Amino acid sequence: MPRQSLAFNAGSHNQQLNSILACTQNIRSSCDTVAETNRTIEHYVGDFPRLRTVMDNKRHFGLVSESDVRQARNYVAAEIAPLLRELIVRAEDALSKEERYARTLRTQATQELADLEVRSYPQTKSSVPGTSPFAEDDTFSPTTLEEQQELLEKLQDQRKRLTEKVTQLEQNAQNRSPQSSSMAQ
């Protein structure tokens, strides 16, 4: 094919210009479409960095079927039930030991109170009413009377302490009784 002349050819030059003009308009239209697409995409994905941060910082839970939940609950119950039974038996044993100990202390306190009352009243030789416990034939000196008063005060203090201890043990036993019944359930 012969080489085209570089000289000005108005017909071909006009056709080339129209072709270039059409290409430029198509490129402009494409750029406008791309710009509009970018704006639309930016509108919809502009929140993604924030959402990604939120998703990274929060735990996500998947949905689990009810049968899986039942199966897991049954497995845990099977694992824990023997341990619970053993703990309940131990708690009942400890509670019964504490109750026996409280009964023993209560018995001791009752015995000590009875002994205290026996010691607190001076014994007389005659049990005839109207006779003084400090009759002339009794040999009570002021020192023995003072000793007996000191002994009486000591015994009264001991009685008070024992009564408080019994009350405290009874309260402990009462506090433990609801716990053992709730553990049995």
Tab-separated table of C-alpha atoms in Angstrom:
chain	number	residue	atom	x	y	z
A	1	MET	CA	0.000	0.000	0.000
A	2	PRO	CA	1.282	3.401	-0.836
A	3	ARG	CA	2.411	5.514	1.943
A	4	GLN	CA	0.019	8.166	3.026
A	5	SER	CA	1.057	11.632	2.496
A	6	LEU	CA	1.797	13.830	5.419
A	7	ALA	CA	0.350	16.676	3.591
A	8	PHE	CA	-2.895	18.150	4.678
A	9	ASN	CA	-5.893	16.203	3.541
A	10	ALA	CA	-9.028	17.933	4.778
A	11	GLY	CA	-11.363	14.930	4.450
A	12	SER	CA	-9.195	12.507	6.290
A	13	HIS	CA	-8.159	15.052	8.847
A	14	ASN	CA	-11.772	15.877	9.667
A	15	GLN	CA	-12.581	12.213	10.046
A	16	GLN	CA	-9.628	11.744	12.384
A	17	LEU	CA	-10.689	14.717	14.477
A	18	ASN	CA	-14.228	13.395	14.781
A	19	SER	CA	-12.843	10.035	15.774
A	20	ILE	CA	-10.562	11.608	18.413
A	21	LEU	CA	-13.456	13.746	19.656
A	22	ALA	CA	-15.678	10.663	19.992
A	23	CYS	CA	-12.895	8.827	21.880
A	24	THR	CA	-12.418	11.766	24.266
A	25	GLN	CA	-16.142	11.956	24.940
A	26	ASN	CA	-16.270	8.217	25.558
A	27	ILE	CA	-13.270	8.475	27.916
A	28	ARG	CA	-14.933	11.408	29.744
A	29	SER	CA	-18.135	9.424	30.045
A	30	SER	CA	-16.193	6.425	31.324
A	31	CYS	CA	-14.350	8.619	33.849
A	32	ASP	CA	-17.649	10.094	35.025
A	33	THR	CA	-19.085	6.588	35.377
A	34	VAL	CA	-16.003	5.436	37.307
A	35	ALA	CA	-16.168	8.549	39.542
A	36	GLU	CA	-19.866	7.944	40.250
A	37	THR	CA	-19.154	4.275	40.943
A	38	ASN	CA	-16.350	5.251	43.334
A	39	ARG	CA	-18.654	7.646	45.170
A	40	THR	CA	-21.308	4.947	45.474
A	41	ILE	CA	-18.789	2.366	46.663
A	42	GLU	CA	-17.270	4.876	49.117
A	43	HIS	CA	-20.737	5.511	50.524
A	44	TYR	CA	-21.334	1.790	51.089
A	45	VAL	CA	-17.847	0.734	52.229
A	46	GLY	CA	-16.813	3.905	54.069
A	47	ASP	CA	-17.870	2.354	57.395
A	48	PHE	CA	-15.855	-0.836	56.875
A	49	PRO	CA	-12.740	0.254	58.850
A	50	ARG	CA	-14.910	1.024	61.855
A	51	LEU	CA	-16.804	-2.235	61.439
A	52	ARG	CA	-13.553	-4.168	61.136
A	53	THR	CA	-12.313	-2.595	64.376
A	54	VAL	CA	-15.572	-3.452	66.108
A	55	MET	CA	-15.448	-7.005	64.805
A	56	ASP	CA	-11.833	-7.383	65.953
A	57	ASN	CA	-12.657	-6.145	69.466
A	58	LYS	CA	-15.867	-8.085	70.127
A	59	ARG	CA	-16.532	-11.757	70.528
A	60	HIS	CA	-18.757	-13.415	68.005
A	61	PHE	CA	-21.094	-16.211	68.809
A	62	GLY	CA	-22.277	-18.699	66.318
A	63	LEU	CA	-25.689	-20.235	66.499
A	64	VAL	CA	-25.855	-23.678	68.056
A	65	SER	CA	-28.674	-26.094	67.565
A	66	GLU	CA	-30.846	-27.099	70.508
A	67	SER	CA	-29.740	-30.727	70.244
A	68	ASP	CA	-26.093	-29.638	70.608
A	69	VAL	CA	-27.023	-27.636	73.706
A	70	ARG	CA	-28.862	-30.623	75.217
A	71	GLN	CA	-25.979	-32.926	74.432
A	72	ALA	CA	-23.460	-30.548	76.052
A	73	ARG	CA	-25.686	-30.084	79.114
A	74	ASN	CA	-26.056	-33.857	79.520
A	75	TYR	CA	-22.304	-34.329	79.188
A	76	VAL	CA	-21.585	-31.702	81.855
A	77	ALA	CA	-24.274	-33.155	84.137
A	78	ALA	CA	-22.769	-36.627	83.766
A	79	GLU	CA	-19.320	-35.264	84.613
A	80	ILE	CA	-20.422	-33.210	87.617
A	81	ALA	CA	-23.085	-35.466	89.191
A	82	PRO	CA	-20.667	-37.898	90.912
A	83	LEU	CA	-18.611	-35.013	92.267
A	84	LEU	CA	-21.726	-33.317	93.610
A	85	ARG	CA	-22.873	-36.511	95.293
A	86	GLU	CA	-19.473	-36.912	96.942
A	87	LEU	CA	-19.481	-33.292	98.134
A	88	ILE	CA	-22.989	-33.658	99.539
A	89	VAL	CA	-21.969	-36.783	101.462
A	90	ARG	CA	-18.911	-34.991	102.842
A	91	ALA	CA	-21.004	-31.977	103.841
A	92	GLU	CA	-23.559	-34.204	105.593
A	93	ASP	CA	-20.768	-36.006	107.455
A	94	ALA	CA	-19.223	-32.726	108.551
A	95	LEU	CA	-22.619	-31.423	109.619
A	96	SER	CA	-23.376	-34.535	111.669
A	97	LYS	CA	-19.962	-34.252	113.362
A	98	GLU	CA	-20.664	-30.615	114.157
A	99	GLU	CA	-24.090	-31.512	115.547
A	100	ARG	CA	-22.563	-34.244	117.750
A	101	TYR	CA	-19.936	-31.792	118.946
A	102	ALA	CA	-22.632	-29.187	119.693
A	103	ARG	CA	-24.639	-31.804	121.632
A	104	THR	CA	-21.532	-32.754	123.599
A	105	LEU	CA	-20.812	-29.126	124.412
A	106	ARG	CA	-24.441	-28.554	125.347
A	107	THR	CA	-24.305	-31.548	127.703
A	108	GLN	CA	-21.040	-30.322	129.213
A	109	ALA	CA	-22.481	-26.845	129.650
A	110	THR	CA	-25.578	-28.241	131.326
A	111	GLN	CA	-23.414	-30.351	133.633
A	112	GLU	CA	-21.183	-27.386	134.456
A	113	LEU	CA	-24.225	-25.201	135.136
A	114	ALA	CA	-25.581	-27.832	137.489
A	115	ASP	CA	-22.207	-28.093	139.234
A	116	LEU	CA	-22.033	-24.313	139.433
A	117	GLU	CA	-25.432	-24.093	141.063
A	118	VAL	CA	-24.492	-26.804	143.556
A	119	ARG	CA	-21.272	-24.961	144.424
A	120	SER	CA	-22.905	-21.535	144.556
A	121	TYR	CA	-25.213	-22.434	147.451
A	122	PRO	CA	-23.319	-23.080	150.689
A	123	GLN	CA	-24.055	-26.406	152.274
A	124	THR	CA	-25.581	-26.333	155.745
A	125	LYS	CA	-25.412	-29.013	158.352
A	126	SER	CA	-29.109	-28.902	158.906
A	127	SER	CA	-31.681	-28.399	156.256
A	128	VAL	CA	-34.162	-26.978	158.702
A	129	PRO	CA	-35.714	-23.769	157.444
A	130	GLY	CA	-34.898	-20.727	159.439
A	131	THR	CA	-31.399	-21.766	160.394
A	132	SER	CA	-28.628	-19.572	159.137
A	133	PRO	CA	-25.983	-21.093	156.939
A	134	PHE	CA	-23.499	-19.178	159.032
A	135	ALA	CA	-24.394	-20.652	162.385
A	136	GLU	CA	-22.024	-20.332	165.275
A	137	ASP	CA	-20.907	-23.907	165.165
A	138	ASP	CA	-19.856	-23.599	161.489
A	139	THR	CA	-16.263	-22.623	161.001
A	140	PHE	CA	-16.497	-19.889	158.380
A	141	SER	CA	-13.777	-17.366	158.601
A	142	PRO	CA	-13.827	-14.131	156.605
A	143	THR	CA	-11.057	-15.425	154.372
A	144	THR	CA	-12.962	-18.534	153.382
A	145	LEU	CA	-16.046	-16.423	152.735
A	146	GLU	CA	-14.007	-14.146	150.461
A	147	GLU	CA	-12.541	-17.153	148.716
A	148	GLN	CA	-15.992	-18.546	148.174
A	149	GLN	CA	-17.216	-15.228	146.765
A	150	GLU	CA	-14.259	-15.145	144.365
A	151	LEU	CA	-14.988	-18.716	143.384
A	152	LEU	CA	-18.641	-17.811	142.883
A	153	GLU	CA	-17.691	-14.890	140.604
A	154	LYS	CA	-15.331	-17.096	138.596
A	155	LEU	CA	-17.968	-19.752	138.218
A	156	GLN	CA	-20.571	-17.196	137.147
A	157	ASP	CA	-18.156	-15.861	134.504
A	158	GLN	CA	-17.499	-19.405	133.327
A	159	ARG	CA	-21.246	-20.049	133.185
A	160	LYS	CA	-21.717	-16.924	131.074
A	161	ARG	CA	-18.946	-17.950	128.643
A	162	LEU	CA	-20.333	-21.457	128.302
A	163	THR	CA	-23.840	-20.146	127.675
A	164	GLU	CA	-22.518	-17.847	124.948
A	165	LYS	CA	-20.554	-20.702	123.398
A	166	VAL	CA	-23.617	-22.953	123.365
A	167	THR	CA	-25.690	-20.172	121.769
A	168	GLN	CA	-23.019	-19.629	119.143
A	169	LEU	CA	-22.799	-23.342	118.326
A	170	GLU	CA	-26.577	-23.580	118.027
A	171	GLN	CA	-26.561	-20.645	115.608
A	172	ASN	CA	-23.794	-22.282	113.556
A	173	ALA	CA	-25.774	-25.513	113.410
A	174	GLN	CA	-28.885	-23.618	112.299
A	175	ASN	CA	-26.921	-21.714	109.641
A	176	ARG	CA	-25.487	-24.921	108.234
A	177	SER	CA	-28.778	-26.783	108.113
A	178	PRO	CA	-30.290	-24.671	105.237
A	179	GLN	CA	-27.023	-24.989	103.290
A	180	SER	CA	-26.984	-28.764	103.467
A	181	SER	CA	-30.627	-28.970	102.409
A	182	SER	CA	-29.956	-26.665	99.464
A	183	MET	CA	-26.914	-28.757	98.462
A	184	ALA	CA	-29.023	-31.909	98.520
A	185	GLN	CA	-31.382	-30.391	95.977
